[in-house]
PDB file of C-alpha atoms in Angstrom:
ATOM      1  CA  MET A   1     -38.168 -11.833 -30.765  1.00 74.00           C
ATOM      2  CA  PRO A   2     -34.370 -11.462 -32.003  1.00 79.00           C
ATOM      3  CA  LYS A   3     -33.266 -14.358 -33.992  1.00 94.00           C
ATOM      4  CA  VAL A   4     -29.870 -14.474 -31.820  1.00 97.00           C
ATOM      5  CA  ALA A   5     -29.221 -13.721 -28.266  1.00 98.00           C
ATOM      6  CA  ILE A   6     -25.590 -12.422 -27.317  1.00 98.00           C
ATOM      7  CA  VAL A   7     -23.887 -13.650 -23.919  1.00 98.00           C
ATOM      8  CA  THR A   8     -20.440 -12.412 -23.021  1.00 96.00           C
ATOM      9  CA  ASP A   9     -18.543 -12.934 -19.618  1.00 92.00           C
ATOM     10  CA  SER A  10     -17.712 -10.209 -17.117  1.00 90.00           C
ATOM     11  CA  LEU A  11     -14.233  -9.900 -17.994  1.00 90.00           C
ATOM     12  CA  ALA A  12     -15.633  -8.152 -21.344  1.00 94.00           C
ATOM     13  CA  SER A  13     -15.831  -4.565 -19.600  1.00 92.00           C
ATOM     14  CA  VAL A  14     -19.162  -3.967 -21.137  1.00 95.00           C
ATOM     15  CA  PRO A  15     -20.338  -0.692 -20.224  1.00 94.00           C
ATOM     16  CA  LYS A  16     -23.426  -1.203 -17.704  1.00 92.00           C
ATOM     17  CA  GLU A  17     -25.768   1.056 -20.121  1.00 95.00           C
ATOM     18  CA  GLN A  18     -24.664  -0.727 -23.148  1.00 97.00           C
ATOM     19  CA  VAL A  19     -25.558  -4.015 -21.434  1.00 96.00           C
ATOM     20  CA  GLU A  20     -29.107  -3.000 -20.942  1.00 94.00           C
ATOM     21  CA  LYS A  21     -29.679  -1.305 -24.155  1.00 96.00           C
ATOM     22  CA  LEU A  22     -28.086  -4.083 -26.427  1.00 96.00           C
ATOM     23  CA  ASP A  23     -29.828  -6.786 -23.968  1.00 96.00           C
ATOM     24  CA  ILE A  24     -26.404  -8.587 -23.466  1.00 97.00           C
ATOM     25  CA  PHE A  25     -26.218 -11.659 -21.309  1.00 97.00           C
ATOM     26  CA  ILE A  26     -23.369 -11.313 -18.970  1.00 95.00           C
ATOM     27  CA  VAL A  27     -21.923 -14.326 -17.037  1.00 93.00           C
ATOM     28  CA  PRO A  28     -19.900 -13.343 -13.842  1.00 89.00           C
ATOM     29  CA  SER A  29     -16.544 -14.951 -13.021  1.00 87.00           C
ATOM     30  CA  SER A  30     -15.261 -15.454  -9.526  1.00 86.00           C
ATOM     31  CA  VAL A  31     -12.893 -13.861  -7.096  1.00 83.00           C
ATOM     32  CA  THR A  32     -12.020 -15.618  -3.640  1.00 82.00           C
ATOM     33  CA  ILE A  33     -10.731 -13.666  -1.062  1.00 77.00           C
ATOM     34  CA  GLY A  34     -10.057 -15.709   2.304  1.00 75.00           C
ATOM     35  CA  ASP A  35     -12.950 -18.232   2.516  1.00 77.00           C
ATOM     36  CA  ARG A  36     -15.425 -16.024   0.769  1.00 79.00           C
ATOM     37  CA  VAL A  37     -16.365 -16.319  -3.141  1.00 83.00           C
ATOM     38  CA  TYR A  38     -17.780 -13.167  -4.690  1.00 82.00           C
ATOM     39  CA  HIS A  39     -19.083 -12.949  -8.137  1.00 85.00           C
ATOM     40  CA  ASP A  40     -17.519 -10.117 -10.262  1.00 80.00           C
ATOM     41  CA  GLY A  41     -19.706  -7.413 -10.411  1.00 75.00           C
ATOM     42  CA  ILE A  42     -22.581  -8.938  -8.500  1.00 81.00           C
ATOM     43  CA  ASP A  43     -21.423  -8.938  -4.954  1.00 79.00           C
ATOM     44  CA  ILE A  44     -18.232  -7.011  -5.070  1.00 78.00           C
ATOM     45  CA  THR A  45     -17.276  -4.225  -7.111  1.00 81.00           C
ATOM     46  CA  PRO A  46     -13.648  -3.849  -8.589  1.00 84.00           C
ATOM     47  CA  SER A  47     -12.881  -1.099  -6.371  1.00 84.00           C
ATOM     48  CA  GLU A  48     -13.251  -3.140  -3.351  1.00 82.00           C
ATOM     49  CA  VAL A  49     -10.778  -5.685  -4.623  1.00 82.00           C
ATOM     50  CA  TYR A  50      -8.362  -3.292  -5.782  1.00 84.00           C
ATOM     51  CA  ASN A  51      -8.458  -1.483  -2.305  1.00 84.00           C
ATOM     52  CA  LEU A  52      -7.774  -4.878  -0.683  1.00 80.00           C
ATOM     53  CA  GLN A  53      -4.810  -5.369  -2.838  1.00 77.00           C
ATOM     54  CA  ARG A  54      -3.477  -1.991  -1.774  1.00 80.00           C
ATOM     55  CA  LYS A  55      -3.634  -2.622   1.766  1.00 79.00           C
ATOM     56  CA  SER A  56      -2.758  -6.198   2.043  1.00 75.00           C
ATOM     57  CA  ARG A  57      -0.656  -6.771  -1.440  1.00 68.00           C
ATOM     58  CA  VAL A  58      -2.880 -10.054  -1.319  1.00 69.00           C
ATOM     59  CA  ILE A  59      -3.405 -11.598  -4.867  1.00 71.00           C
ATOM     60  CA  PRO A  60      -7.400 -12.679  -4.624  1.00 78.00           C
ATOM     61  CA  THR A  61      -7.926 -16.404  -6.213  1.00 81.00           C
ATOM     62  CA  THR A  62      -9.929 -16.117  -9.489  1.00 83.00           C
ATOM     63  CA  SER A  63     -11.965 -18.794 -11.459  1.00 85.00           C
ATOM     64  CA  ALA A  64     -14.430 -18.866 -14.598  1.00 85.00           C
ATOM     65  CA  ALA A  65     -17.955 -19.247 -14.201  1.00 88.00           C
ATOM     66  CA  SER A  66     -18.842 -22.944 -14.179  1.00 92.00           C
ATOM     67  CA  PRO A  67     -20.500 -24.957 -16.803  1.00 94.00           C
ATOM     68  CA  GLY A  68     -23.407 -25.011 -14.777  1.00 95.00           C
ATOM     69  CA  GLU A  69     -23.729 -21.386 -14.623  1.00 94.00           C
ATOM     70  CA  PHE A  70     -22.959 -20.781 -18.064  1.00 95.00           C
ATOM     71  CA  LEU A  71     -25.818 -23.257 -18.987  1.00 97.00           C
ATOM     72  CA  ASN A  72     -28.224 -21.610 -16.600  1.00 96.00           C
ATOM     73  CA  THR A  73     -27.638 -18.229 -18.851  1.00 96.00           C
ATOM     74  CA  TYR A  74     -27.762 -20.101 -21.864  1.00 97.00           C
ATOM     75  CA  THR A  75     -31.045 -21.519 -20.778  1.00 97.00           C
ATOM     76  CA  ALA A  76     -32.346 -17.870 -19.985  1.00 97.00           C
ATOM     77  CA  ALA A  77     -31.000 -16.592 -23.576  1.00 97.00           C
ATOM     78  CA  ALA A  78     -33.078 -19.682 -25.184  1.00 96.00           C
ATOM     79  CA  LYS A  79     -36.172 -18.095 -23.777  1.00 95.00           C
ATOM     80  CA  LYS A  80     -35.663 -14.646 -25.629  1.00 94.00           C
ATOM     81  CA  ALA A  81     -34.249 -15.859 -29.174  1.00 96.00           C
ATOM     82  CA  ASP A  82     -33.842 -19.114 -31.602  1.00 93.00           C
ATOM     83  CA  SER A  83     -29.863 -19.334 -31.073  1.00 97.00           C
ATOM     84  CA  ILE A  84     -27.219 -18.278 -28.913  1.00 98.00           C
ATOM     85  CA  LEU A  85     -23.627 -16.663 -29.887  1.00 98.00           C
ATOM     86  CA  HIS A  86     -21.283 -16.568 -26.844  1.00 98.00           C
ATOM     87  CA  VAL A  87     -19.023 -13.837 -27.785  1.00 98.00           C
ATOM     88  CA  CYS A  88     -15.754 -15.237 -25.470  1.00 95.00           C
ATOM     89  CA  ILE A  89     -12.694 -14.353 -23.861  1.00 92.00           C
ATOM     90  CA  THR A  90      -9.228 -15.836 -25.535  1.00 89.00           C
ATOM     91  CA  PRO A  91      -9.028 -19.256 -24.053  1.00 88.00           C
ATOM     92  CA  SER A  92      -5.206 -18.512 -23.326  1.00 82.00           C
ATOM     93  CA  LEU A  93      -5.987 -16.212 -20.342  1.00 80.00           C
ATOM     94  CA  THR A  94      -8.974 -18.227 -18.578  1.00 83.00           C
ATOM     95  CA  MET A  95     -10.941 -21.545 -18.618  1.00 89.00           C
ATOM     96  CA  THR A  96     -13.853 -19.447 -19.386  1.00 92.00           C
ATOM     97  CA  TYR A  97     -14.028 -20.727 -22.864  1.00 93.00           C
ATOM     98  CA  ASP A  98     -13.332 -24.510 -21.745  1.00 94.00           C
ATOM     99  CA  ALA A  99     -16.395 -24.300 -19.418  1.00 95.00           C
ATOM    100  CA  ALA A 100     -18.599 -22.479 -21.605  1.00 96.00           C
ATOM    101  CA  THR A 101     -17.670 -25.299 -24.350  1.00 96.00           C
ATOM    102  CA  ARG A 102     -18.827 -27.939 -21.730  1.00 97.00           C
ATOM    103  CA  ALA A 103     -21.670 -25.914 -21.155  1.00 97.00           C
ATOM    104  CA  LYS A 104     -22.722 -26.235 -25.061  1.00 97.00           C
ATOM    105  CA  GLU A 105     -22.303 -29.873 -24.655  1.00 96.00           C
ATOM    106  CA  MET A 106     -24.601 -30.366 -21.456  1.00 96.00           C
ATOM    107  CA  ALA A 107     -27.291 -27.868 -23.495  1.00 96.00           C
ATOM    108  CA  LYS A 108     -27.937 -30.542 -26.155  1.00 94.00           C
ATOM    109  CA  GLU A 109     -29.896 -32.485 -23.996  1.00 94.00           C
ATOM    110  CA  SER A 110     -32.009 -29.552 -22.473  1.00 94.00           C
ATOM    111  CA  LEU A 111     -31.629 -27.401 -25.189  1.00 95.00           C
ATOM    112  CA  PRO A 112     -31.842 -29.563 -28.269  1.00 95.00           C
ATOM    113  CA  ASN A 113     -33.398 -26.966 -30.805  1.00 94.00           C
ATOM    114  CA  THR A 114     -31.027 -24.310 -29.830  1.00 96.00           C
ATOM    115  CA  ARG A 115     -28.141 -23.505 -31.735  1.00 96.00           C
ATOM    116  CA  ILE A 116     -25.445 -22.412 -29.532  1.00 97.00           C
ATOM    117  CA  GLU A 117     -21.931 -20.790 -30.993  1.00 97.00           C
ATOM    118  CA  ILE A 118     -18.845 -19.862 -28.575  1.00 97.00           C
ATOM    119  CA  PHE A 119     -16.803 -17.548 -30.615  1.00 96.00           C
ATOM    120  CA  ASP A 120     -13.056 -17.196 -29.482  1.00 95.00           C
ATOM    121  CA  THR A 121     -12.192 -13.369 -30.070  1.00 94.00           C
ATOM    122  CA  GLY A 122      -8.483 -13.802 -29.450  1.00 92.00           C
ATOM    123  CA  THR A 123      -8.830 -10.840 -26.864  1.00 93.00           C
ATOM    124  CA  ALA A 124     -10.406  -9.727 -23.879  1.00 91.00           C
ATOM    125  CA  ALA A 125     -11.721  -6.968 -21.643  1.00 93.00           C
ATOM    126  CA  GLY A 126     -12.842  -3.659 -23.678  1.00 95.00           C
ATOM    127  CA  ALA A 127     -11.849  -5.254 -27.014  1.00 96.00           C
ATOM    128  CA  GLN A 128     -14.056  -8.358 -26.350  1.00 97.00           C
ATOM    129  CA  GLY A 129     -16.858  -5.622 -24.983  1.00 97.00           C
ATOM    130  CA  PHE A 130     -16.963  -4.034 -28.344  1.00 98.00           C
ATOM    131  CA  LEU A 131     -17.121  -7.291 -30.403  1.00 98.00           C
ATOM    132  CA  ALA A 132     -20.013  -8.395 -28.151  1.00 98.00           C
ATOM    133  CA  MET A 133     -21.689  -5.018 -28.484  1.00 98.00           C
ATOM    134  CA  GLU A 134     -21.383  -5.071 -32.612  1.00 98.00           C
ATOM    135  CA  ALA A 135     -22.798  -8.552 -32.506  1.00 98.00           C
ATOM    136  CA  ALA A 136     -25.604  -7.419 -30.080  1.00 97.00           C
ATOM    137  CA  ARG A 137     -26.591  -4.303 -32.654  1.00 97.00           C
ATOM    138  CA  VAL A 138     -26.662  -6.842 -35.573  1.00 97.00           C
ATOM    139  CA  ALA A 139     -29.156  -9.153 -33.183  1.00 97.00           C
ATOM    140  CA  LYS A 140     -30.969  -5.867 -32.317  1.00 95.00           C
ATOM    141  CA  SER A 141     -31.268  -4.932 -36.279  1.00 95.00           C
ATOM    142  CA  GLY A 142     -32.925  -8.566 -36.747  1.00 95.00           C
ATOM    143  CA  GLY A 143     -29.794 -10.140 -37.974  1.00 97.00           C
ATOM    144  CA  ASP A 144     -29.198 -14.060 -37.401  1.00 96.00           C
ATOM    145  CA  ILE A 145     -26.393 -15.632 -35.877  1.00 97.00           C
ATOM    146  CA  SER A 146     -24.284 -16.002 -39.042  1.00 97.00           C
ATOM    147  CA  ASP A 147     -24.684 -12.335 -39.678  1.00 97.00           C
ATOM    148  CA  ALA A 148     -23.708 -11.661 -36.249  1.00 98.00           C
ATOM    149  CA  ILE A 149     -20.531 -13.901 -36.373  1.00 98.00           C
ATOM    150  CA  ASP A 150     -19.654 -12.002 -39.845  1.00 98.00           C
ATOM    151  CA  ALA A 151     -20.086  -8.731 -38.216  1.00 97.00           C
ATOM    152  CA  ILE A 152     -17.286  -9.796 -35.323  1.00 97.00           C
ATOM    153  CA  GLN A 153     -14.840 -11.308 -37.602  1.00 97.00           C
ATOM    154  CA  LYS A 154     -14.913  -8.092 -39.652  1.00 97.00           C
ATOM    155  CA  LEU A 155     -14.428  -5.948 -36.799  1.00 97.00           C
ATOM    156  CA  ILE A 156     -11.376  -8.191 -34.807  1.00 96.00           C
ATOM    157  CA  PRO A 157      -8.530  -6.749 -37.188  1.00 94.00           C
ATOM    158  CA  ARG A 158      -9.374  -2.684 -36.320  1.00 95.00           C
ATOM    159  CA  VAL A 159     -10.055  -3.498 -32.653  1.00 96.00           C
ATOM    160  CA  HIS A 160      -6.990  -2.844 -30.412  1.00 96.00           C
ATOM    161  CA  LEU A 161      -6.178  -3.153 -26.618  1.00 96.00           C
ATOM    162  CA  TYR A 162      -3.260  -1.419 -24.854  1.00 95.00           C
ATOM    163  CA  VAL A 163      -2.835  -1.083 -21.071  1.00 93.00           C
ATOM    164  CA  THR A 164       0.026   0.255 -18.893  1.00 91.00           C
ATOM    165  CA  VAL A 165       0.102  -1.186 -15.451  1.00 86.00           C
ATOM    166  CA  ASP A 166       1.428   0.634 -12.159  1.00 81.00           C
ATOM    167  CA  THR A 167       3.750  -2.303 -11.130  1.00 72.00           C
ATOM    168  CA  LEU A 168       5.171  -5.749 -11.838  1.00 69.00           C
ATOM    169  CA  TYR A 169       4.623  -6.947  -8.286  1.00 65.00           C
ATOM    170  CA  PHE A 170       1.401  -8.718  -8.378  1.00 67.00           C
ATOM    171  CA  LEU A 171       2.175 -10.108 -12.208  1.00 62.00           C
ATOM    172  CA  ALA A 172       5.520 -11.298 -10.463  1.00 60.00           C
ATOM    173  CA  LYS A 173       3.773 -12.978  -7.516  1.00 63.00           C
ATOM    174  CA  GLY A 174       1.374 -14.867  -9.563  1.00 55.00           C
ATOM    175  CA  GLY A 175       4.230 -16.073 -11.755  1.00 52.00           C
ATOM    176  CA  ARG A 176       3.797 -14.305 -14.991  1.00 48.00           C
ATOM    177  CA  VAL A 177       6.472 -12.551 -15.048  1.00 49.00           C
ATOM    178  CA  PRO A 178      10.167 -13.159 -13.462  1.00 48.00           C
ATOM    179  CA  ARG A 179      10.480 -11.705  -9.813  1.00 50.00           C
ATOM    180  CA  VAL A 180      13.879 -10.129 -10.933  1.00 41.00           C
ATOM    181  CA  ALA A 181      12.139  -8.261 -13.769  1.00 49.00           C
ATOM    182  CA  ALA A 182       9.445  -6.973 -11.499  1.00 48.00           C
ATOM    183  CA  TRP A 183      12.388  -5.528  -9.282  1.00 42.00           C
ATOM    184  CA  ALA A 184      14.214  -4.094 -11.884  1.00 43.00           C
ATOM    185  CA  ALA A 185      10.984  -2.534 -13.282  1.00 51.00           C
ATOM    186  CA  SER A 186      10.328  -0.984  -9.963  1.00 58.00           C
ATOM    187  CA  LEU A 187      13.700   0.278  -9.530  1.00 44.00           C
ATOM    188  CA  LEU A 188      13.684   1.977 -12.400  1.00 49.00           C
ATOM    189  CA  SER A 189      10.023   3.378 -12.250  1.00 67.00           C
ATOM    190  CA  ILE A 190       9.303   1.661 -15.481  1.00 73.00           C
ATOM    191  CA  LYS A 191       5.710   1.411 -16.365  1.00 84.00           C
ATOM    192  CA  PRO A 192       5.286  -1.373 -19.083  1.00 83.00           C
ATOM    193  CA  ILE A 193       2.805  -1.196 -21.927  1.00 88.00           C
ATOM    194  CA  LEU A 194       1.058  -4.440 -22.777  1.00 87.00           C
ATOM    195  CA  GLN A 195      -1.371  -5.376 -25.751  1.00 88.00           C
ATOM    196  CA  ILE A 196      -3.527  -8.287 -25.663  1.00 83.00           C
ATOM    197  CA  SER A 197      -3.905  -9.592 -29.269  1.00 81.00           C
ATOM    198  CA  ASN A 198      -4.136 -12.761 -31.278  1.00 80.00           C
ATOM    199  CA  GLY A 199      -4.818 -14.544 -27.836  1.00 73.00           C
ATOM    200  CA  GLN A 200      -1.718 -13.136 -26.293  1.00 75.00           C
ATOM    201  CA  ALA A 201      -0.627 -10.392 -23.430  1.00 74.00           C
ATOM    202  CA  THR A 202       2.743  -9.224 -24.836  1.00 80.00           C
ATOM    203  CA  PRO A 203       4.973  -6.225 -23.615  1.00 80.00           C
ATOM    204  CA  VAL A 204       5.136  -3.591 -26.488  1.00 84.00           C
ATOM    205  CA  GLU A 205       6.922  -0.635 -24.486  1.00 85.00           C
ATOM    206  CA  ARG A 206       8.870   0.026 -21.710  1.00 83.00           C
ATOM    207  CA  VAL A 207       8.067   3.936 -20.431  1.00 86.00           C
ATOM    208  CA  ARG A 208       9.842   5.666 -17.451  1.00 83.00           C
ATOM    209  CA  THR A 209       6.852   7.024 -15.354  1.00 87.00           C
ATOM    210  CA  LYS A 210       2.767   6.795 -15.657  1.00 89.00           C
ATOM    211  CA  PRO A 211       2.280   9.968 -17.242  1.00 91.00           C
ATOM    212  CA  ARG A 212       4.803   9.191 -20.071  1.00 92.00           C
ATOM    213  CA  ALA A 213       2.977   5.926 -20.386  1.00 92.00           C
ATOM    214  CA  MET A 214      -0.410   7.777 -20.606  1.00 93.00           C
ATOM    215  CA  ASN A 215       0.812   9.877 -23.305  1.00 94.00           C
ATOM    216  CA  ARG A 216       2.351   7.027 -25.151  1.00 95.00           C
ATOM    217  CA  LEU A 217      -1.108   5.446 -25.034  1.00 96.00           C
ATOM    218  CA  LEU A 218      -2.652   8.454 -27.080  1.00 97.00           C
ATOM    219  CA  GLN A 219       0.262   8.207 -29.509  1.00 96.00           C
ATOM    220  CA  ILE A 220      -0.265   4.601 -30.150  1.00 96.00           C
ATOM    221  CA  MET A 221      -3.739   5.301 -30.628  1.00 96.00           C
ATOM    222  CA  ARG A 222      -3.263   8.150 -32.993  1.00 97.00           C
ATOM    223  CA  GLU A 223      -1.050   5.931 -35.006  1.00 96.00           C
ATOM    224  CA  GLN A 224      -3.308   3.081 -35.274  1.00 94.00           C
ATOM    225  CA  THR A 225      -6.451   5.540 -36.227  1.00 95.00           C
ATOM    226  CA  GLY A 226      -5.379   8.588 -38.070  1.00 92.00           C
ATOM    227  CA  GLN A 227      -8.070  11.290 -37.844  1.00 93.00           C
ATOM    228  CA  LYS A 228     -10.886   8.892 -38.213  1.00 96.00           C
ATOM    229  CA  PRO A 229     -13.693   9.236 -35.528  1.00 97.00           C
ATOM    230  CA  VAL A 230     -12.666   6.673 -32.883  1.00 98.00           C
ATOM    231  CA  HIS A 231     -14.583   4.161 -30.528  1.00 98.00           C
ATOM    232  CA  VAL A 232     -13.075   3.888 -27.092  1.00 98.00           C
ATOM    233  CA  ASN A 233     -13.626   1.742 -23.883  1.00 98.00           C
ATOM    234  CA  LEU A 234     -11.271   3.691 -21.244  1.00 97.00           C
ATOM    235  CA  MET A 235     -10.568   1.276 -18.258  1.00 95.00           C
ATOM    236  CA  HIS A 236      -8.963   1.650 -15.058  1.00 95.00           C
ATOM    237  CA  ALA A 237      -8.223  -0.669 -11.860  1.00 92.00           C
ATOM    238  CA  GLY A 238      -9.171   1.551  -9.226  1.00 91.00           C
ATOM    239  CA  VAL A 239      -7.902   4.792 -10.618  1.00 93.00           C
ATOM    240  CA  PRO A 240     -10.930   6.818 -11.843  1.00 94.00           C
ATOM    241  CA  ASP A 241      -9.290  10.187 -11.494  1.00 95.00           C
ATOM    242  CA  GLU A 242      -6.395   8.829 -13.574  1.00 94.00           C
ATOM    243  CA  ALA A 243      -9.213   7.545 -15.929  1.00 95.00           C
ATOM    244  CA  GLU A 244     -10.833  10.870 -15.895  1.00 96.00           C
ATOM    245  CA  GLU A 245      -7.718  12.732 -17.050  1.00 95.00           C
ATOM    246  CA  LEU A 246      -6.902  10.404 -19.895  1.00 96.00           C
ATOM    247  CA  LYS A 247     -10.676  10.724 -20.819  1.00 97.00           C
ATOM    248  CA  GLN A 248     -10.202  14.754 -21.196  1.00 97.00           C
ATOM    249  CA  LYS A 249      -7.251  14.298 -23.055  1.00 97.00           C
ATOM    250  CA  ILE A 250      -8.927  11.599 -25.545  1.00 97.00           C
ATOM    251  CA  THR A 251     -11.902  14.236 -26.056  1.00 97.00           C
ATOM    252  CA  ARG A 252      -9.268  16.803 -26.950  1.00 97.00           C
ATOM    253  CA  GLN A 253      -7.323  15.065 -29.301  1.00 96.00           C
ATOM    254  CA  PHE A 254      -9.585  12.630 -31.028  1.00 97.00           C
ATOM    255  CA  ASP A 255     -13.319  12.703 -32.424  1.00 97.00           C
ATOM    256  CA  CYS A 256     -14.903  10.237 -30.488  1.00 97.00           C
ATOM    257  CA  ALA A 257     -17.801   8.241 -32.073  1.00 97.00           C
ATOM    258  CA  GLU A 258     -18.188   6.717 -28.510  1.00 97.00           C
ATOM    259  CA  LEU A 259     -16.392   6.844 -25.113  1.00 97.00           C
ATOM    260  CA  TYR A 260     -16.816   4.985 -22.179  1.00 97.00           C
ATOM    261  CA  ILE A 261     -15.169   4.789 -18.755  1.00 96.00           C
ATOM    262  CA  THR A 262     -15.386   1.379 -17.211  1.00 95.00           C
ATOM    263  CA  GLU A 263     -13.749  -0.470 -14.142  1.00 92.00           C
ATOM    264  CA  PHE A 264     -11.280  -3.406 -15.337  1.00 90.00           C
ATOM    265  CA  SER A 265     -12.263  -6.676 -14.227  1.00 88.00           C
ATOM    266  CA  PRO A 266     -11.122  -7.731 -10.880  1.00 84.00           C
ATOM    267  CA  VAL A 267     -10.882 -11.210 -12.307  1.00 83.00           C
ATOM    268  CA  MET A 268      -8.086  -9.959 -14.562  1.00 81.00           C
ATOM    269  CA  GLY A 269      -7.173  -7.264 -12.566  1.00 81.00           C
ATOM    270  CA  ALA A 270      -6.449  -9.547  -9.636  1.00 78.00           C
ATOM    271  CA  HIS A 271      -3.349 -10.702 -11.571  1.00 78.00           C
ATOM    272  CA  THR A 272      -2.277  -7.136 -12.784  1.00 79.00           C
ATOM    273  CA  GLY A 273      -2.863  -5.195  -9.661  1.00 80.00           C
ATOM    274  CA  PRO A 274      -4.532  -1.786  -8.675  1.00 87.00           C
ATOM    275  CA  GLY A 275      -3.146   1.165 -11.057  1.00 90.00           C
ATOM    276  CA  LEU A 276      -3.581  -0.296 -14.377  1.00 92.00           C
ATOM    277  CA  VAL A 277      -5.174   2.156 -17.182  1.00 95.00           C
ATOM    278  CA  GLY A 278      -5.568   1.387 -20.860  1.00 94.00           C
ATOM    279  CA  PHE A 279      -7.967   1.328 -23.669  1.00 95.00           C
ATOM    280  CA  ALA A 280      -9.784  -0.686 -26.185  1.00 97.00           C
ATOM    281  CA  PHE A 281     -10.524   1.254 -29.334  1.00 98.00           C
ATOM    282  CA  TYR A 282     -11.276   0.832 -32.859  1.00 97.00           C
ATOM    283  CA  SER A 283     -11.900   3.699 -35.788  1.00 96.00           C
ATOM    284  CA  ASP A 284     -14.527   4.095 -38.426  1.00 94.00           C
ATOM    285  CA  GLU A 285     -13.716   2.623 -41.707  1.00 84.00           C
TER     286      GLU A 285
END
């Protein structure tokens, strides 16, 4: 039995094959459409959410898993290991960290002999996923919770996350950017490139046209990694053809130690809208 079980949330974009291979516990967040509540990746697919947004321009309501749902996962994980490490999305983006913290308090009564640590990664999506995978590899190799946390802390400065959104309409409608900025960006066909780092999503560049934005993403990755082998999680929001095209460019231009295509969680994509493309990456030392 491993010394530590690794838990993360569905927003981490961990490739399905790695979830199974590394025995990572995934807690799904929720998406509410109309009067129905769906669990991310369980009873609704990301593509279904993005298709709905294209047709209706609606912004689904999203919510983190409840403390009870986290406690249920912690209880299952405690049967597999002596301790639990929850590799968590940054609390600045969702209430997931808060719900997990409350679940940890609840677990003191039901799981008194299980150590539970909730680690704020300061990031999200594929970058968070890479950190969860790193922790899970340490667990698989026999490391304990301290070893897993140490591995994450060493990897954090090397992991980067950049995305470009197709439109600012959904971010403006959700109150995350001024409506006038979204209108101007649409008028000028601007595709902003965003970075998620240190707990914040910040714009780094404004590029004309989607193809130019994609090429700029590749340039950014080259600037950050040089000629070293790279690990890439390529994410998209309902645009698999664009993701496949970008994948082909990555394989031609970079030495890939690993390369995945994942769908951007609709819990986050509900606010960015369909058409988002981006990647998390890091290079070997």
